[in-house]
Coordinates of C-alpha atoms and ligand atoms in Angstrom, one line a residue:
X1 CA -2.1 6.1 29.9
X2 CA -3.9 4.4 32.8
X3 CA -6.3 7.3 33.5
X4 CA -8.8 8.9 31.1
X5 CA -9.7 5.7 29.3
X6 CA -11.5 6.5 26.1
X7 CA -15.1 5.5 26.0
X8 CA -15.7 3.2 23.0
X9 CA -19.2 2.1 23.9
X10 CA -20.9 3.1 20.7
X11 CA -18.2 1.5 18.5
X12 CA -18.6 -1.7 20.5
X13 CA -22.4 -1.7 19.9
X14 CA -22.0 -0.8 16.2
X15 CA -19.5 -3.6 15.7
X16 CA -21.9 -6.1 17.3
X17 CA -24.7 -5.0 15.1
X18 CA -22.5 -5.0 11.9
X19 CA -21.2 -8.5 12.8
X20 CA -24.7 -9.8 12.5
X21 CA -24.9 -9.0 8.8
X22 CA -21.4 -8.4 7.5
X23 CA -18.9 -11.3 7.7
X24 CA -16.6 -10.3 10.6
X25 CA -18.4 -7.0 10.9
X26 CA -16.3 -5.4 8.2
X27 CA -15.9 -5.1 4.4
X28 CA -12.1 -5.7 4.4
X29 CA -10.5 -8.0 6.9
X30 CA -7.8 -5.9 8.5
X31 CA -10.4 -3.4 9.7
X32 CA -11.7 -5.9 12.2
X33 CA -8.6 -5.2 14.5
X34 CA -8.0 -9.0 14.8
X35 CA -4.3 -8.4 14.6
X36 CA -4.3 -6.3 17.8
X37 CA -6.8 -8.4 19.9
X38 CA -9.3 -5.5 20.3
X39 CA -12.5 -4.3 18.7
X40 CA -12.5 -1.7 15.8
X41 CA -13.5 1.9 16.3
X42 CA -16.3 3.0 14.0
X43 CA -15.6 6.3 12.2
X44 CA -17.9 9.2 12.1
X45 CA -15.8 11.7 10.2
X46 CA -12.3 12.9 9.4
X47 CA -10.6 16.2 8.6
X48 CA -7.0 17.0 7.9
X49 CA -4.8 14.8 10.1
X50 CA -7.6 13.9 12.5
X51 CA -10.2 11.2 12.5
X52 CA -13.2 11.0 14.8
X53 CA -15.0 7.9 16.0
X54 CA -18.7 7.6 16.8
X55 CA -18.1 8.0 20.5
X56 CA -16.6 11.4 19.9
X57 CA -13.0 10.5 20.4
X58 CA -10.5 12.3 18.1
X59 CA -7.3 10.7 16.9
X60 CA -4.2 11.7 14.9
X61 CA -4.6 9.4 11.9
X62 CA -1.6 7.5 10.5
X63 CA -3.7 5.0 8.7
X64 CA -4.8 7.5 6.1
X65 CA -7.3 5.0 4.6
X66 CA -4.2 2.7 4.1
X67 CA -2.4 5.2 2.0
X68 CA -4.7 7.3 -0.3
X69 CA -5.1 10.4 2.0
X70 CA -1.8 12.0 1.3
X71 CA -3.3 15.5 1.5
X72 CA -5.1 14.6 4.7
X73 CA -8.9 14.1 5.0
X74 CA -11.5 16.2 3.3
X75 CA -9.1 18.5 1.6
X76 CA -11.2 21.5 0.6
X77 CA -10.0 21.5 -3.0
X78 CA -10.8 17.8 -3.4
X79 CA -14.1 18.1 -1.7
X80 CA -15.0 21.0 -4.0
X81 CA -13.9 19.0 -7.1
X82 CA -16.0 16.0 -6.1
X83 CA -19.0 18.0 -5.2
X84 CA -19.0 19.9 -8.5
X85 CA -18.5 16.7 -10.4
X86 CA -21.4 15.1 -8.5
X87 CA -23.7 18.0 -9.6
X88 CA -22.9 17.1 -13.2
X89 CA -23.8 13.5 -12.8
X90 CA -22.1 10.6 -11.0
X91 CA -21.6 8.1 -13.8
X92 CA -22.1 8.0 -17.6
X93 CA -20.3 4.8 -18.8
X94 CA -19.0 7.0 -21.6
X95 CA -15.7 8.9 -22.1
X96 CA -15.0 12.2 -20.4
X97 CA -12.3 14.8 -20.9
X98 CA -11.3 14.5 -17.2
X99 CA -10.0 11.0 -17.8
X100 CA -7.7 12.2 -20.5
X101 CA -6.5 15.0 -18.3
X102 CA -5.8 12.5 -15.5
X103 CA -3.9 10.2 -17.8
X104 CA -1.8 13.1 -19.1
X105 CA -0.7 13.9 -15.5
X106 CA 0.3 10.3 -14.9
X107 CA 2.2 10.0 -18.2
X108 CA 4.1 13.2 -17.4
X109 CA 4.9 12.1 -13.8
X110 CA 6.3 8.6 -14.7
X111 CA 8.9 8.3 -17.5
X112 CA 8.1 4.7 -18.2
X113 CA 4.4 5.3 -19.0
X114 CA 3.0 6.1 -22.4
X115 CA -0.6 4.8 -21.9
X116 CA -3.0 4.3 -19.1
X117 CA -6.0 2.1 -18.4
X118 CA -8.2 3.2 -15.5
X119 CA -10.0 0.8 -13.2
X120 CA -11.5 0.8 -9.8
X121 CA -9.1 -1.0 -7.5
X122 CA -5.4 -2.0 -7.0
X123 CA -6.5 -5.6 -7.2
X124 CA -7.9 -5.0 -10.7
X125 CA -4.7 -3.2 -11.8
X126 CA -2.5 -6.1 -10.8
X127 CA -4.9 -8.7 -12.4
X128 CA -4.8 -6.7 -15.7
X129 CA -1.0 -6.2 -15.5
X130 CA -0.5 -9.9 -15.2
X131 CA -2.9 -10.7 -18.1
X132 CA -1.1 -8.1 -20.3
X133 CA 2.4 -9.5 -19.4
X134 CA 1.2 -13.1 -20.1
X135 CA -0.3 -12.0 -23.5
X136 CA 2.7 -9.9 -24.5
X137 CA 5.3 -12.6 -23.7
X138 CA 3.1 -15.6 -24.5
X139 CA 4.2 -17.2 -21.3
X140 CA 2.3 -18.2 -18.1
X141 CA 4.6 -18.0 -15.0
X142 CA 4.8 -15.0 -12.6
X143 CA 7.5 -14.5 -10.0
X144 CA 6.3 -12.7 -6.9
X145 CA 7.9 -11.9 -3.5
X146 CA 6.8 -13.3 -0.2
X147 CA 5.4 -10.6 2.0
X148 CA 4.4 -8.3 -0.9
X149 CA 0.7 -7.8 -1.3
X150 CA -0.9 -7.3 -4.7
X151 CA -4.6 -7.4 -4.0
X152 CA -6.9 -10.5 -3.8
X153 CA -6.7 -11.9 -7.3
X154 CA -6.5 -15.7 -7.5
X155 CA -3.0 -15.9 -8.9
X156 CA -1.5 -13.7 -6.1
X157 CA -2.9 -15.4 -3.1
X158 CA -0.1 -18.0 -2.8
X159 CA 2.4 -19.1 -0.2
X160 CA 5.9 -20.2 -1.1
X161 CA 6.6 -23.9 -1.4
X162 CA 9.1 -25.5 1.0
X163 CA 12.2 -25.0 -1.1
X164 CA 13.6 -22.1 -3.2
X165 CA 11.4 -21.5 -6.2
X166 CA 9.4 -24.6 -5.4
X167 CA 5.8 -25.0 -6.4
X168 CA 3.5 -22.5 -4.5
X169 CA 0.4 -23.4 -2.6
X170 CA -2.8 -21.3 -2.4
X171 CA -2.8 -19.1 0.7
X172 CA -6.6 -18.7 0.5
X173 CA -9.3 -21.4 0.3
X174 CA -11.0 -21.2 -3.1
X175 CA -7.9 -20.6 -5.1
X176 CA -7.3 -23.7 -7.4
X177 CA -3.9 -25.4 -6.9
X178 CA -3.2 -25.3 -10.7
X179 CA -3.5 -21.5 -10.7
X180 CA -1.2 -21.2 -7.6
X181 CA 1.4 -23.3 -9.4
X182 CA 1.8 -20.6 -12.1
X183 CA 3.1 -18.2 -9.4
X184 CA 6.6 -18.6 -8.1
X185 CA 7.0 -17.1 -4.7
X186 CA 10.5 -16.1 -3.6
X187 CA 11.9 -14.0 -0.8
X188 CA 12.0 -10.2 -1.2
X189 CA 15.4 -8.5 -1.5
X190 CA 17.0 -11.7 -2.7
X191 CA 18.3 -11.3 -6.3
X192 CA 19.9 -14.7 -6.2
X193 CA 16.5 -16.3 -5.5
X194 CA 15.1 -14.4 -8.6
X195 CA 18.0 -15.6 -10.6
X196 CA 17.4 -19.2 -9.5
X197 CA 13.7 -19.0 -10.3
X198 CA 14.5 -17.7 -13.8
X199 CA 17.0 -20.6 -14.3
X200 CA 14.5 -23.2 -13.1
X201 CA 11.6 -21.9 -15.2
X202 CA 13.7 -20.9 -18.2
X203 CA 11.7 -19.3 -21.1
X204 CA 8.5 -19.6 -19.1
X205 CA 8.4 -16.5 -16.9
X206 CA 6.1 -13.8 -18.2
X207 CA 6.8 -11.3 -15.4
X208 CA 8.4 -10.4 -12.2
X209 CA 5.8 -8.6 -10.0
X210 CA 7.2 -6.6 -7.1
X211 CA 6.4 -3.8 -4.7
X212 CA 9.5 -1.6 -5.4
X213 CA 9.3 -0.7 -1.7
X214 CA 7.7 -3.5 0.3
X215 CA 4.9 -1.8 2.2
X216 CA 2.5 -4.6 3.1
X217 CA 4.7 -6.5 5.5
X218 CA 5.4 -3.2 7.2
X219 CA 7.8 -1.0 5.2
X220 CA 10.7 -2.9 3.8
X221 CA 12.8 -0.8 1.4
X222 CA 14.8 -2.5 -1.4
X223 CA 18.4 -3.2 -0.6
X224 CA 21.0 -1.4 -2.8
X225 CA 21.0 -2.9 -6.3
X226 CA 18.0 -5.2 -5.8
X227 CA 15.6 -3.4 -8.2
X228 CA 18.5 -3.0 -10.7
X229 CA 19.1 -6.8 -10.5
X230 CA 15.4 -7.5 -11.2
X231 CA 15.4 -5.1 -14.1
X232 CA 18.5 -6.9 -15.6
X233 CA 17.1 -10.4 -15.0
X234 CA 13.9 -9.5 -16.8
X235 CA 15.8 -8.0 -19.7
X236 CA 18.1 -11.1 -20.0
X237 CA 15.1 -13.4 -19.9
X238 CA 12.6 -11.5 -22.0
X239 CA 10.2 -11.1 -19.1
X240 CA 8.2 -8.0 -18.1
X241 CA 9.1 -6.1 -14.9
X242 CA 5.8 -5.1 -13.2
X243 CA 6.1 -2.6 -10.4
X244 CA 3.1 -2.6 -8.1
X245 CA 3.2 1.0 -7.1
X246 CA -0.3 1.0 -5.6
X247 CA 1.3 2.4 -2.4
X248 CA 4.5 4.0 -3.7
X249 CA 3.0 5.7 -6.7
X250 CA 2.7 9.5 -6.1
X251 CA 3.7 8.7 -2.4
X252 CA 7.5 8.3 -2.3
X253 CA 7.9 10.8 -5.1
X254 CA 5.7 12.3 -7.8
X255 CA 7.1 9.7 -10.1
X256 CA 6.9 7.0 -7.5
X257 CA 9.6 4.4 -6.7
X258 CA 10.7 4.5 -10.3
X259 CA 11.7 8.1 -9.9
X260 CA 13.2 7.6 -6.5
X261 CA 15.4 4.6 -7.5
X262 CA 15.9 5.5 -11.2
X263 CA 14.4 2.3 -12.6
X264 CA 11.8 2.0 -15.3
X265 CA 9.2 -0.8 -15.1
X266 CA 7.5 -2.3 -18.1
X267 CA 4.1 -2.1 -16.5
X268 CA 3.1 -0.1 -13.5
X269 CA 0.1 -0.6 -11.2
X270 CA -1.2 2.5 -9.5
X271 CA -4.0 2.9 -6.9
X272 CA -4.5 4.5 -3.5
X273 CA -3.0 8.0 -3.8
X274 CA -3.8 8.1 -7.5
X275 CA -7.6 7.9 -6.7
X276 CA -7.4 10.9 -4.3
X277 CA -9.5 8.9 -1.7
X278 CA -12.0 7.6 -4.2
X279 CA -12.1 4.2 -5.9
X280 CA -9.7 4.6 -8.8
X281 CA -6.6 2.7 -10.0
X282 CA -4.6 2.2 -13.1
X283 CA -2.4 -0.1 -15.1
X284 CA 0.0 1.7 -17.2
X285 CA 3.1 1.2 -19.4
X286 CA 4.6 1.4 -22.9
X287 CA 2.1 1.8 -25.7
X288 CA 3.2 -1.4 -27.4
X289 CA 2.1 -3.4 -24.3
X290 CA -1.0 -1.3 -23.4
X291 CA -2.3 -1.4 -26.9
X292 CA -2.9 -5.1 -26.5
X293 CA -5.9 -4.2 -24.4
X294 CA -9.4 -4.3 -25.9
X295 CA -10.7 -2.6 -28.0
X296 CA -7.4 -2.3 -29.8
X297 CA -6.0 -5.7 -28.9
X298 CA -6.8 -9.2 -27.9
X299 CA -6.6 -8.8 -24.1
X300 CA -10.0 -8.3 -22.6
X301 CA -10.6 -5.9 -19.7
X302 CA -13.5 -3.6 -18.9
X303 CA -15.3 -1.7 -16.1
X304 CA -18.7 -0.2 -15.7
X305 CA -17.5 2.5 -13.3
X306 CA -13.9 2.8 -14.7
X307 CA -12.8 6.4 -15.0
X308 CA -15.7 7.4 -12.9
X309 CA -16.3 11.2 -12.9
X310 CA -16.2 11.5 -9.1
X311 CA -13.0 9.5 -8.8
X312 CA -11.5 11.3 -11.7
X313 CA -12.3 14.7 -10.2
X314 CA -10.7 13.7 -6.8
X315 CA -7.7 12.3 -8.6
X316 CA -7.1 15.3 -10.8
X317 CA -7.4 17.7 -7.8
X318 CA -5.0 15.5 -5.7
X319 CA -2.4 15.2 -8.4
X320 CA -2.5 18.9 -9.2
X321 CA -1.6 19.7 -5.6
X322 CA 1.1 17.0 -5.4
X323 CA 2.7 18.4 -8.5
X324 CA 3.1 21.7 -6.7
X325 CA 6.3 22.9 -4.9
X326 CA 8.1 20.8 -2.4
X327 CA 5.3 18.5 -1.3
X328 CA 7.6 15.5 -1.2
X329 CA 10.3 17.4 0.7
X330 CA 7.7 18.4 3.2
X331 CA 6.5 14.8 3.6
X332 CA 10.0 13.6 4.0
X333 CA 10.8 16.2 6.7
X334 CA 7.6 15.2 8.6
X335 CA 8.5 11.5 8.2
X336 CA 12.1 12.1 9.4
X337 CA 10.9 14.1 12.4
X338 CA 8.5 11.4 13.4
X339 CA 11.0 8.7 13.0
X340 CA 13.6 10.5 15.1
X341 CA 11.1 11.2 17.8
X342 CA 9.9 7.6 18.0
X343 CA 13.4 6.2 18.0
X344 CA 14.4 8.6 20.8
X345 CA 11.3 7.7 22.8
X346 CA 12.0 3.9 22.4
X347 CA 15.7 4.2 23.2
X348 CA 15.1 6.3 26.4
X349 CA 12.7 3.6 27.5
X350 CA 15.2 0.8 26.6
X351 CA 12.9 -0.7 24.0
X352 CA 14.5 -2.3 20.9
X353 CA 12.9 -0.5 17.9
X354 CA 13.9 -0.6 14.2
X355 CA 12.1 1.9 12.1
X356 CA 12.1 1.4 8.3
X357 CA 11.1 4.5 6.4
X358 CA 10.9 5.8 2.8
X359 CA 9.8 9.4 2.8
X360 CA 6.3 9.5 4.4
X361 CA 5.8 5.8 4.9
X362 CA 7.4 4.0 7.8
X363 CA 7.0 1.0 10.2
X364 CA 7.9 0.4 13.8
X365 CA 9.4 -3.1 14.2
X366 CA 10.1 -4.2 17.7
X367 CA 13.5 -5.8 17.2
X368 CA 17.1 -4.7 17.4
X369 CA 17.9 -6.3 14.0
X370 CA 17.6 -5.0 10.5
X371 CA 14.3 -5.9 8.7
X372 CA 14.9 -6.8 5.0
X373 CA 12.3 -9.4 4.2
X374 CA 9.2 -11.1 5.4
X375 CA 11.1 -13.7 7.5
X376 CA 12.8 -10.8 9.4
X377 CA 9.3 -9.2 9.9
X378 CA 8.0 -12.4 11.4
X379 CA 10.8 -12.5 13.9
X380 CA 9.8 -9.1 15.4
X381 CA 8.0 -8.8 18.7
X382 CA 4.3 -8.6 17.8
X383 CA 3.3 -8.7 21.5
X384 CA 5.0 -5.4 22.1
X385 CA 3.5 -4.0 19.0
X386 CA 0.0 -4.8 20.3
X387 CA 0.7 -2.9 23.5
X388 CA 2.2 0.0 21.5
X389 CA -0.9 0.1 19.3
X390 CA -3.3 -0.1 22.3
X391 CA -1.5 2.6 24.2
X392 CA -1.2 4.9 21.2
X393 CA -5.0 4.6 20.5
X394 CA -5.7 5.3 24.1
X395 CA -3.5 8.4 23.9
X396 CA -5.3 9.6 20.7
X397 CA -3.1 8.3 18.0
X398 CA -4.6 5.9 15.4
X399 CA -2.1 3.5 13.9
X400 CA -2.8 0.6 11.6
X401 CA -4.2 -2.2 13.7
X402 CA -1.5 -4.7 12.6
X403 CA 2.2 -5.2 13.2
X404 CA 2.6 -5.8 9.5
X405 CA 1.3 -2.5 8.1
X406 CA 2.8 0.9 7.4
X407 CA 2.2 4.3 9.0
X408 CA 1.3 7.0 6.5
X409 CA 2.2 10.6 7.1
X410 CA 0.2 13.2 5.2
X411 CA 0.7 16.8 4.2
X412 CA -1.9 17.6 6.8
X413 CA 0.2 16.3 9.7
X414 CA 1.5 19.4 11.5
X415 CA 4.6 19.8 13.6
X416 CA 2.3 19.8 16.6
X417 CA 0.7 16.5 15.5
X418 CA 4.1 14.9 15.3
X419 CA 5.2 16.4 18.6
X420 CA 2.1 15.1 20.3
X421 CA 2.5 11.6 18.7
X422 CA 6.1 11.4 20.0
X423 CA 4.9 12.6 23.5
X424 CA 2.2 9.9 23.6
X425 CA 4.8 7.3 22.4
X426 CA 7.2 8.4 25.3
X427 CA 4.4 7.6 27.8
X428 CA 3.4 4.4 26.1
X429 CA 7.0 3.1 25.9
X430 CA 7.7 3.8 29.6
X431 CA 4.4 2.0 30.5
X432 CA 5.4 -1.0 28.3
X433 CA 8.8 -1.2 29.9
Ligands
LIG1 C1 -3.6 -2.0 -1.5 C2 -2.8 -2.7 -2.5 C3 -3.3 -3.4 -3.5 C4 -4.7 -3.7 -3.7 O1 -5.4 -2.5 -3.9 P1 -7.1 -2.5 -3.6 O2 -7.5 -1.2 -4.1 O3 -7.2 -2.7 -2.2 O4 -7.6 -3.6 -4.4 C5 -2.4 -3.9 -4.5 N1 -1.1 -3.7 -4.3 C6 -0.5 -3.0 -3.3 C7 0.9 -2.8 -3.3 C8 -1.4 -2.5 -2.3 O5 -0.8 -1.9 -1.3

């Protein structure tokens, strides 16, 4: 990839200008490309599997807006639904029938869900799930897994203490220590650690909060029996099991990880795909828990733009398509083909690569060892990832600008897209070697 260097002059200029008035030049930190030692590309437009920057470069997009764009960009049916909704008014702050229709789709897709509250972001969904779990159990402690991300709510921005189930510390300035202390951070995929935490905080744990497939430390699937163990521990200890399915919901199966692994959560957080590319998210679960929300119950939660007509239109259109025939089989086949191609490219270049994949989400870890938790992820070769990222971008493939993120394959990725991606990877790997 030495020749034909992509011109990114306009992006460089745009980033400088943005950096004068937006902290870090962006509105969400990972977009700044700090994890790959380069400057971000500014986006002009996207369609299907392709995204275009303001310098006119086109890339095959595996970021997919960090997950939502499962149909690809600007899907005609979604665009039409949003456009029509916009013509009828963009926000009312009053109930609409489209919200009920959307809730019905979610209830019928996930067996554990009887009622749904719509909100605007995954962060809000998790904040509300925790508040509900605390209210329902009348307890304060939350168990979370190191490496799982649950948005930027105060209680979840914590780092593990030094020992097993020891007191957590805030991982962000501005989070009070007393709040961090109510969150117990333990390793992912470690049922014994969860058991120990329940023993240590007996009768005080409101909920276990987990990404059923870890997807914010790169993709780290649950080991056999892990989710079952969490389910059992919660039942034995009267705690709620909260699945943060903001990535996995409507992504790994129509019924999310709960369908894929055959486990019911007490509360489910949905976002990303469920918003169809617009800002929408949900907290959902059994009626007896959900009915604790205001106006029925004593748990306060509200949102001016919740159930927004544009977001609801995009979501309804997206979920209708996903409920159609063999979407998930198609996504899995695309994922499988891409994985096999990348593995082959790496091995023929003699590069150690472990790919973790669940359906259409996967991660390339530069290591010859299995990756089962955040400590394993941290032992992978980030320097090689940075070269891989830079080479792929140069070759017209847009990956998440961080070694700790997932690749998202969409229904718009064609066989040709995947073949081209693999071909670029072949070249990049032989250059790296
Ligand atoms: C993205 C994400 C969130 C936060 O969602 P936002 O809409 O960015 O607030 C929460 N949990 C998981 C698992 C996520 O991937």
